[in-house]
mmCIF file of C-alpha atoms in Angstrom:
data_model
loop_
_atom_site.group_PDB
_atom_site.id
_atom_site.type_symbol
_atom_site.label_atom_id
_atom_site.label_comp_id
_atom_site.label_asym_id
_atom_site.label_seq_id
_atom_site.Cartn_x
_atom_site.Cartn_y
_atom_site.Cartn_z
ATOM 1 C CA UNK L 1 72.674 93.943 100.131
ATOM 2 C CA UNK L 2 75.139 95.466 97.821
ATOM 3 C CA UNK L 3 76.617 98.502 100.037
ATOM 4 C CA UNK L 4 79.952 99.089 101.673
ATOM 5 C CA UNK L 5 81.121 95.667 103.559
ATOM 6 C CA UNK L 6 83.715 96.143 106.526
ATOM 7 C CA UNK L 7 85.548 92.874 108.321
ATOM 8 C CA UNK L 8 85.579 92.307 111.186
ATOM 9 C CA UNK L 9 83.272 94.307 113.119
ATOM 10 C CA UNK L 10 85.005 94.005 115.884
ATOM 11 C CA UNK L 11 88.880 93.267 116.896
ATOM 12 C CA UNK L 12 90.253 93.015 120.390
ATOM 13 C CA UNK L 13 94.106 92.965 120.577
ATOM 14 C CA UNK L 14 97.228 93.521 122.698
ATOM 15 C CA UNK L 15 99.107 96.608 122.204
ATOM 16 C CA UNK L 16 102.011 96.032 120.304
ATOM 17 C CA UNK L 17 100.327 93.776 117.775
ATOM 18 C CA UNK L 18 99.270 93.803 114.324
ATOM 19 C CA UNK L 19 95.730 94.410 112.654
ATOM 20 C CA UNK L 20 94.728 94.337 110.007
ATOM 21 C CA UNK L 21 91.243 95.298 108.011
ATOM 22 C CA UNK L 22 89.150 95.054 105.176
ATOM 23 C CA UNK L 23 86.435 97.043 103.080
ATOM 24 C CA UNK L 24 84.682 95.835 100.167
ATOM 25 C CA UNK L 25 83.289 98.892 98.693
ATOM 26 C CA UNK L 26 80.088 99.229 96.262
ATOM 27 C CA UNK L 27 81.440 96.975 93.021
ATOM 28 C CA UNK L 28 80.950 99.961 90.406
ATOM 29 C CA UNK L 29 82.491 103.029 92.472
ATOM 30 C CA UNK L 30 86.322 103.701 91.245
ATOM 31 C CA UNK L 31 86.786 105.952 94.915
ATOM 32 C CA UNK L 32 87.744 104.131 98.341
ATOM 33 C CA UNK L 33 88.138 106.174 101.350
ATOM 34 C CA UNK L 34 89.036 105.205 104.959
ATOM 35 C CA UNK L 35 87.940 106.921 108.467
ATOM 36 C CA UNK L 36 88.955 107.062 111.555
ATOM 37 C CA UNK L 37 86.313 107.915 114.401
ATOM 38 C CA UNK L 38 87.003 108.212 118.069
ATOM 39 C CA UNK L 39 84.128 108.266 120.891
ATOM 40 C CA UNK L 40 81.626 111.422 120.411
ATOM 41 C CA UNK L 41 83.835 112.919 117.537
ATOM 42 C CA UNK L 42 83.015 113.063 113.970
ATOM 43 C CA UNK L 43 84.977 110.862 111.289
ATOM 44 C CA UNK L 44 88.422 112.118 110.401
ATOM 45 C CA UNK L 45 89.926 111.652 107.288
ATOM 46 C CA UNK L 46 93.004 109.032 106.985
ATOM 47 C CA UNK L 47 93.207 108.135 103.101
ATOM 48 C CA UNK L 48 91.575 107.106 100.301
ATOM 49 C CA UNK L 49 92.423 105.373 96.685
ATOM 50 C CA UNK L 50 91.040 105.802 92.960
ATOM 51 C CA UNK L 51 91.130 102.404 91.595
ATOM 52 C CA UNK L 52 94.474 100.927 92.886
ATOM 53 C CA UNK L 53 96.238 104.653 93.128
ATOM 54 C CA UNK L 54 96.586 105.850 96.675
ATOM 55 C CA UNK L 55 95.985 109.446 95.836
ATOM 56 C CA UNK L 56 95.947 111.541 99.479
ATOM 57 C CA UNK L 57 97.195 110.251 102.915
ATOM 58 C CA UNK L 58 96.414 112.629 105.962
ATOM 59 C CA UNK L 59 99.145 113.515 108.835
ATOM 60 C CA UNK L 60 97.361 111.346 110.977
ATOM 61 C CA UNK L 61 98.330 108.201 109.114
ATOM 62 C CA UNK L 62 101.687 107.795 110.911
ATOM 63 C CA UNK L 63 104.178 105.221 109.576
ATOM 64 C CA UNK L 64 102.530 102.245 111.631
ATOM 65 C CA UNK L 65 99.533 102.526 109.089
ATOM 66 C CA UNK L 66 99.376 101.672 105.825
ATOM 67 C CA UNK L 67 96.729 100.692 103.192
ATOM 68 C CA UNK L 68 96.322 99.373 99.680
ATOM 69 C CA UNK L 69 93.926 98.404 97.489
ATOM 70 C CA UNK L 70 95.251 96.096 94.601
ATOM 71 C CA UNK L 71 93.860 95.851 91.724
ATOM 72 C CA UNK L 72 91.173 98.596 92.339
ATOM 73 C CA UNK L 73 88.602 95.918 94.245
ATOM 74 C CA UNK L 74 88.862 95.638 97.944
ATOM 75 C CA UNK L 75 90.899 97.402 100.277
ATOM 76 C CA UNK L 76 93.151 96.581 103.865
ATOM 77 C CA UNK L 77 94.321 98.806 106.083
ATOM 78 C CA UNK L 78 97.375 97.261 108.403
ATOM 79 C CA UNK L 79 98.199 98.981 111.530
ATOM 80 C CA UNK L 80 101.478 97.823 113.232
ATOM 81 C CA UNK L 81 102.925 97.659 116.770
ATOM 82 C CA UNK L 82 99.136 98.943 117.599
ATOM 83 C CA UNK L 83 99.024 101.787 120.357
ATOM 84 C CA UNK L 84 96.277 102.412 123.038
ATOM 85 C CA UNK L 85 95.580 105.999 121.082
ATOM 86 C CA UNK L 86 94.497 103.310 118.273
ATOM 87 C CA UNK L 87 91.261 102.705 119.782
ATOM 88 C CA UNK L 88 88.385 103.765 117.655
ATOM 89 C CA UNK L 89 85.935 103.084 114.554
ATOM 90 C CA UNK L 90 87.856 102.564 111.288
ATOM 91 C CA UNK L 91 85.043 103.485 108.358
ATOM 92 C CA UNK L 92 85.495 102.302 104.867
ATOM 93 C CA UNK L 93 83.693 104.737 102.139
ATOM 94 C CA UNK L 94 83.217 104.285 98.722
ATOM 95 C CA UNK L 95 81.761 106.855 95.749
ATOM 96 C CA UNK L 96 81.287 106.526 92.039
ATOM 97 C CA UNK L 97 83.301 110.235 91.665
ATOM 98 C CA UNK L 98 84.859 113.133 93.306
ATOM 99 C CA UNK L 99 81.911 114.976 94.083
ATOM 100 C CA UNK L 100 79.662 112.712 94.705
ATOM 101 C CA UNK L 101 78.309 110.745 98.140
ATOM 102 C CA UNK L 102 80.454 108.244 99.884
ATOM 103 C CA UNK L 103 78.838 105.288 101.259
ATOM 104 C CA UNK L 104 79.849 104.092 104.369
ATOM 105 C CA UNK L 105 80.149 100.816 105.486
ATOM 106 C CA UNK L 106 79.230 99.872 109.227
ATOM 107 C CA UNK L 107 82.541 99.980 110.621
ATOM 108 C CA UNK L 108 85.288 97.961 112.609
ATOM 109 C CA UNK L 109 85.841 98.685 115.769
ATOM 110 C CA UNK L 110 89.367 98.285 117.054
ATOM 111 C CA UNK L 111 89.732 97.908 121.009
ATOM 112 C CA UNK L 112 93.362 97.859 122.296
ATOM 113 C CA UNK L 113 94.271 96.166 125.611
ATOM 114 C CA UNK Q 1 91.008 122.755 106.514
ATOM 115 C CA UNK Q 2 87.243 123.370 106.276
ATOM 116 C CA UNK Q 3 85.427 123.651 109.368
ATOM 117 C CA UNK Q 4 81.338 123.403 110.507
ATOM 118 C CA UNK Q 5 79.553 124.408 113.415
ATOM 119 C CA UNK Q 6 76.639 123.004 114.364
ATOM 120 C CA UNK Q 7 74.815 122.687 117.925
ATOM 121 C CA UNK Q 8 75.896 120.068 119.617
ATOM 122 C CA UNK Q 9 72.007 118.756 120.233
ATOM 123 C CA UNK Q 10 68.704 119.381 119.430
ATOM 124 C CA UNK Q 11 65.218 118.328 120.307
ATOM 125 C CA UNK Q 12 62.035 118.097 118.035
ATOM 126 C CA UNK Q 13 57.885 116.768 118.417
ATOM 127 C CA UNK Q 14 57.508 113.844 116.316
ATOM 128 C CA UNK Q 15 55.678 114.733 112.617
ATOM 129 C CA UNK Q 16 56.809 118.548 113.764
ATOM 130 C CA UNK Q 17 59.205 119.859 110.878
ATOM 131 C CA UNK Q 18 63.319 120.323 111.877
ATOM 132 C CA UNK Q 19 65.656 122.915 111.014
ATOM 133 C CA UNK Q 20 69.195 121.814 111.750
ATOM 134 C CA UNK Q 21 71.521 124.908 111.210
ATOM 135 C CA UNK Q 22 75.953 125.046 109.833
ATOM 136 C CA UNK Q 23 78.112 127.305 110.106
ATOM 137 C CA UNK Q 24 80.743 126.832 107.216
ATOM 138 C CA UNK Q 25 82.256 130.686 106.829
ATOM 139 C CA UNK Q 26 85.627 129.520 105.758
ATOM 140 C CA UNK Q 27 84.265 126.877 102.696
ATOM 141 C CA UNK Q 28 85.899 127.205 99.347
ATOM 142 C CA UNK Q 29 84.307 127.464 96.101
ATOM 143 C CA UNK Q 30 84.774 123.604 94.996
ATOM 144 C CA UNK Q 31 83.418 121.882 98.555
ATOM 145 C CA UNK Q 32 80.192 120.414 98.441
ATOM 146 C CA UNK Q 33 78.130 120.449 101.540
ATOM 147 C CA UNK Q 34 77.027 117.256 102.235
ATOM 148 C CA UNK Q 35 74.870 115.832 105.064
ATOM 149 C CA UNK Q 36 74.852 112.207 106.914
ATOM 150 C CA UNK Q 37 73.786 110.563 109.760
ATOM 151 C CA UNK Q 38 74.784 108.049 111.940
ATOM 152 C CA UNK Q 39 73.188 106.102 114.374
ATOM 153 C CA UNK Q 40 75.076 104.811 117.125
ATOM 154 C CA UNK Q 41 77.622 101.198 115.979
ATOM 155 C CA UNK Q 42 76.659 102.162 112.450
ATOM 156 C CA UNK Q 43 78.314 104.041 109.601
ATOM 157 C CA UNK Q 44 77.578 107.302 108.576
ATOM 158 C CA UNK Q 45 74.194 107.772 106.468
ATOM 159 C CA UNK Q 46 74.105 109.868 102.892
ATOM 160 C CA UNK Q 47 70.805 112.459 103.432
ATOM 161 C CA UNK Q 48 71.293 115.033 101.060
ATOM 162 C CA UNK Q 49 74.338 116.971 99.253
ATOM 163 C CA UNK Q 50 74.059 120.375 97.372
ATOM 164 C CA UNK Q 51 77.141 123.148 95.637
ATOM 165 C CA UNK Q 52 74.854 126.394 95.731
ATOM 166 C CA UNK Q 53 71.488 126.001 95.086
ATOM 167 C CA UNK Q 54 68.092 124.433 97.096
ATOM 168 C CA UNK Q 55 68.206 120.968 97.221
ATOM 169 C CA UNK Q 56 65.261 118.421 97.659
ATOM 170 C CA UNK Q 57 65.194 114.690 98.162
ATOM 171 C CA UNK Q 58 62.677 112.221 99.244
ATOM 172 C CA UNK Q 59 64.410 112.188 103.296
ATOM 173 C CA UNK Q 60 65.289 115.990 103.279
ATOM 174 C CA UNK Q 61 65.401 119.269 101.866
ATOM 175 C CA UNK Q 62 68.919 121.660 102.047
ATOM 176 C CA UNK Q 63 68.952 125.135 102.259
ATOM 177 C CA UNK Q 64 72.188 127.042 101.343
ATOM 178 C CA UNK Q 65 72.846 130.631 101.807
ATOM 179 C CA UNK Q 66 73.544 132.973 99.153
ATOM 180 C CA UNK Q 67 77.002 133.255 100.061
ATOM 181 C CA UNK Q 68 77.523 129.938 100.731
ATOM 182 C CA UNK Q 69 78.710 130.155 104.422
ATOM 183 C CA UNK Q 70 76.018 128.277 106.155
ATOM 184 C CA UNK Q 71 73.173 126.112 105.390
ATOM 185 C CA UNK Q 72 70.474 124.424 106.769
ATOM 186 C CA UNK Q 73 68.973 120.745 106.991
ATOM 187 C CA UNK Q 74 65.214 120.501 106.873
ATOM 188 C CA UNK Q 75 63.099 117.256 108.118
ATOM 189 C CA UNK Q 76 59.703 118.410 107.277
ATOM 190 C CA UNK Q 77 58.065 115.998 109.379
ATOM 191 C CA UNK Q 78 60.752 114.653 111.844
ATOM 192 C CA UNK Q 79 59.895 110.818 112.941
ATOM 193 C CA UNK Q 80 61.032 108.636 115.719
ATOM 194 C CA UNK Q 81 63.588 106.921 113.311
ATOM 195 C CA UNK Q 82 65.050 110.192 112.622
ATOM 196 C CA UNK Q 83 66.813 110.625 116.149
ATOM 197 C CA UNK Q 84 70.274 110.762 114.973
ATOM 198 C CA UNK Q 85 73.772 112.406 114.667
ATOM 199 C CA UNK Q 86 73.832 114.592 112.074
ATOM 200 C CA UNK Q 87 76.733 116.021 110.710
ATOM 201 C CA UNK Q 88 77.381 118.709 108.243
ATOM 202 C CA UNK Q 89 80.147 117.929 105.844
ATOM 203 C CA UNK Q 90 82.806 119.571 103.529
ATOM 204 C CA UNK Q 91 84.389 118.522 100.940
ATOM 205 C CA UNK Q 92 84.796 117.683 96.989
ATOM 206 C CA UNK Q 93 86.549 115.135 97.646
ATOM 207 C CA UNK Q 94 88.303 113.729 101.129
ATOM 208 C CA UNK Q 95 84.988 114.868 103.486
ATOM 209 C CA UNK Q 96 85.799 117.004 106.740
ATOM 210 C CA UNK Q 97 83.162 116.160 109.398
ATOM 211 C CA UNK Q 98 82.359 118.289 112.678
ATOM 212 C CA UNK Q 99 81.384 117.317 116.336
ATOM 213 C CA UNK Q 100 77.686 117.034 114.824
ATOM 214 C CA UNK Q 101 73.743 117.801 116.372
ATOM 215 C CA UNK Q 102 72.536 115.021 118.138
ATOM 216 C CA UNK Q 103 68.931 115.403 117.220
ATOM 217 C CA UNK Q 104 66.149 113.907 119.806
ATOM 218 C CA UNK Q 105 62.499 113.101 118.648
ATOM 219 C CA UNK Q 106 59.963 113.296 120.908
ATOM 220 C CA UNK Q 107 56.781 111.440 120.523
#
């Protein structure tokens, strides 16, 4: 299977800690995008890269959070000193263009005790 | 930012066709309206996209109003498999999702 590849599925940490994630988008698309999505609520926006550029961070993205995506390949997004209002999915997404489909990946799902 | 309305659920007869209805009246001339689905622990799921005119693919068909403010999602034979969260979406780029329609399929 060649789509959108998120790790771990799952993390389970103490608040106060750091996490961090990866996506491995679709080889050929030049877009990355990440998601947040809490319980019964559609994805929100956080940020999202062309090639290595991080083009477009939303207001939710506080200071704790921070992504990259060297060399235009895979991606991480770090969250510091983790809160409980951290809880949720974090989706990776990945298109070939501006206006066309992102492909999601499955998801991780961050818990926070 | 963009904003949808959809119903928040929906019910359909298996092999019985599906209109899911959006509300987008304050989308600007570049978004796209896009449709996914997601089932539940899984990511969201590309249907069908569309700028202004009918769109048809082999899981869907779109429907887009003249003026652009609303659309509609067609399943022309809904199946068990298609019980879902659907979500319209906005966007040309970043994507703005809603609350979604949970859609039920009865058999």
């Amino acid at each position: 299977d060649t789509g959108v590849s998120q790790d771990p599925r799952h993390k389970i940490t103490k608040r106060g800690q750091n996490v961090t994630f990866r996506c491995d988008p679709i080889s050929e698309h030049n877009r990355l995008y990440w998601y947040r999505q809490t319980l019964g609520q559609g994805p929100e926006f956080l940020t999202y890269f062309q090639n290595e550029a991080q083009l477009e961070k939303s207001r939710l993205l506080s200071d704790r959070f921070s992504a990259e995506r060297p060399k235009g390949s895979f991606s991480t997004l770090e969250i510091q000193r983790t809160e409980q209002g951290d809880s949720a999915m974090y989706l990776c997404a990945s298109s070939p263009g501006r206006d066309q489909p992102q492909h999601f990946g499955d998801g991780t799902r961050l818990s926070i005790l | 930012d963009a904003k949808t309305t959809q119903p928040n659920s929906m019910e359909s007869n298996e092999e019985e066709p599906v209109h899911l209805p959006c509300n987008h009246s304050t989308i600007s001339g570049t978004d796209y309206i896009h449709w996914y689905r997601q089932l539940p622990s899984q990511g969201p799921e590309y249907v069908i996209h569309g700028l202004t005119s009918n769109v048809n693919n082999r899981m869907a068909s779109l429907a887009i109003a003249e003026d652009r403010k609303s659309s509609t999602l067609i399943l022309h034979r809904a199946t068990l498999r298609d019980a879902a969260v659907y979500y319209c979406v906005l966007g040309f780029n970043k994507f703005y999702f809603g609350s979604g329609t949970k859609l039920n399929v009865k058999p």
